[in-house]
Coordinates of C-alpha atoms in Angstrom, one line a residue:
M1 CA -5.5 4.1 14.7
P2 CA -8.8 4.6 12.9
S3 CA -7.2 7.4 10.8
I4 CA -4.9 4.8 9.1
A5 CA -7.3 1.9 9.3
S6 CA -8.6 2.4 5.7
R7 CA -5.0 2.1 4.5
L8 CA -4.5 -1.1 6.4
A9 CA -7.7 -2.8 5.2
R10 CA -6.8 -5.3 2.5
N11 CA -10.1 -4.8 0.6
G12 CA -13.3 -2.9 0.8
R13 CA -15.1 -5.7 2.7
D14 CA -12.6 -5.4 5.6
W15 CA -13.0 -1.6 5.7
L16 CA -16.8 -1.8 5.6
H17 CA -16.8 -4.5 8.4
L18 CA -14.7 -2.1 10.5
V19 CA -17.2 0.8 9.9
D20 CA -20.1 -1.6 10.8
L21 CA -18.4 -2.5 14.1
C22 CA -17.8 1.2 14.9
A23 CA -21.5 1.9 14.2
L24 CA -22.6 -1.0 16.4
A25 CA -20.3 0.2 19.2
G26 CA -21.2 3.9 18.8
A27 CA -17.6 4.7 18.1
L28 CA -16.5 7.7 16.1
V29 CA -13.9 7.4 13.3
I30 CA -11.5 10.3 13.6
D31 CA -9.0 11.4 11.0
P32 CA -7.1 14.6 10.3
D33 CA -10.1 16.0 8.4
G34 CA -12.6 15.5 11.2
A35 CA -14.8 13.0 13.1
C36 CA -17.3 10.8 11.3
D37 CA -20.1 9.0 13.0
P38 CA -20.8 5.7 11.1
R39 CA -24.4 5.8 12.3
R40 CA -25.2 8.8 10.2
V41 CA -25.8 8.2 6.5
N42 CA -23.6 11.0 5.1
D43 CA -20.7 10.0 7.3
R44 CA -21.1 6.4 6.2
L45 CA -20.9 7.5 2.6
L46 CA -17.8 9.5 3.3
L47 CA -16.2 6.6 5.1
G48 CA -17.1 4.3 2.2
L49 CA -15.4 6.6 -0.3
N50 CA -12.3 6.7 1.9
G51 CA -12.1 3.0 1.9
T52 CA -12.7 2.8 -1.9
I53 CA -9.9 5.3 -2.6
S54 CA -7.5 3.4 -0.3
E55 CA -8.3 0.2 -2.1
Y56 CA -7.6 1.9 -5.5
E57 CA -4.3 3.2 -4.2
L58 CA -3.3 -0.3 -3.0
G59 CA -4.1 -1.7 -6.5
L60 CA -2.1 1.1 -8.1
L61 CA 0.9 0.4 -5.9
R62 CA 0.6 -3.3 -6.8
Q63 CA 0.5 -2.5 -10.6
R64 CA 3.6 -0.2 -10.2
G65 CA 5.5 -2.9 -8.4
I66 CA 4.7 -5.5 -11.1
A67 CA 5.7 -3.0 -13.8
A68 CA 9.0 -2.3 -12.0
M69 CA 9.8 -6.0 -11.7
R70 CA 9.0 -6.5 -15.5
S71 CA 11.2 -3.6 -16.5
M72 CA 14.1 -5.0 -14.3
R73 CA 13.8 -8.4 -16.0
L74 CA 13.8 -6.9 -19.5
A75 CA 16.7 -4.4 -18.8
P76 CA 20.1 -5.5 -19.8
P77 CA 22.4 -6.4 -16.9
A78 CA 24.6 -3.6 -15.6
S79 CA 28.1 -3.8 -16.9
I80 CA 30.5 -3.4 -14.0
R81 CA 34.3 -3.7 -14.6
L82 CA 36.1 -5.2 -11.7
P83 CA 39.6 -4.2 -10.8
A84 CA 42.4 -6.4 -12.2
R85 CA 43.2 -7.9 -8.8
M86 CA 39.6 -9.1 -8.3
T87 CA 39.2 -10.9 -11.7
G88 CA 41.0 -14.0 -10.5
A89 CA 43.8 -13.7 -13.0
T90 CA 47.2 -13.9 -11.4
S91 CA 49.9 -12.0 -13.1
G92 CA 53.1 -13.5 -11.5
G93 CA 52.5 -12.2 -8.0
R94 CA 51.6 -14.2 -5.0
S95 CA 48.9 -16.8 -5.5

């Protein structure tokens, strides 16, 4: 779970709080690149950068979602032609 924890943190404060808890408990944060000990200064710096990058990615995804919604609102509606039987017009057949 710690390898994806930086992606689940809603902001940098949540991530740094998790890193502080790991440091107090003496727990290692393990990801595919290796293990980091939050009690060591260099590892804390690396974990802080991971959290900052994840927060940036979250903001970027939010911006893309907002831009997509705006473009959908501004785009003309799709023109779909319905078959003659589905338009509601009866042409002498059964009603």
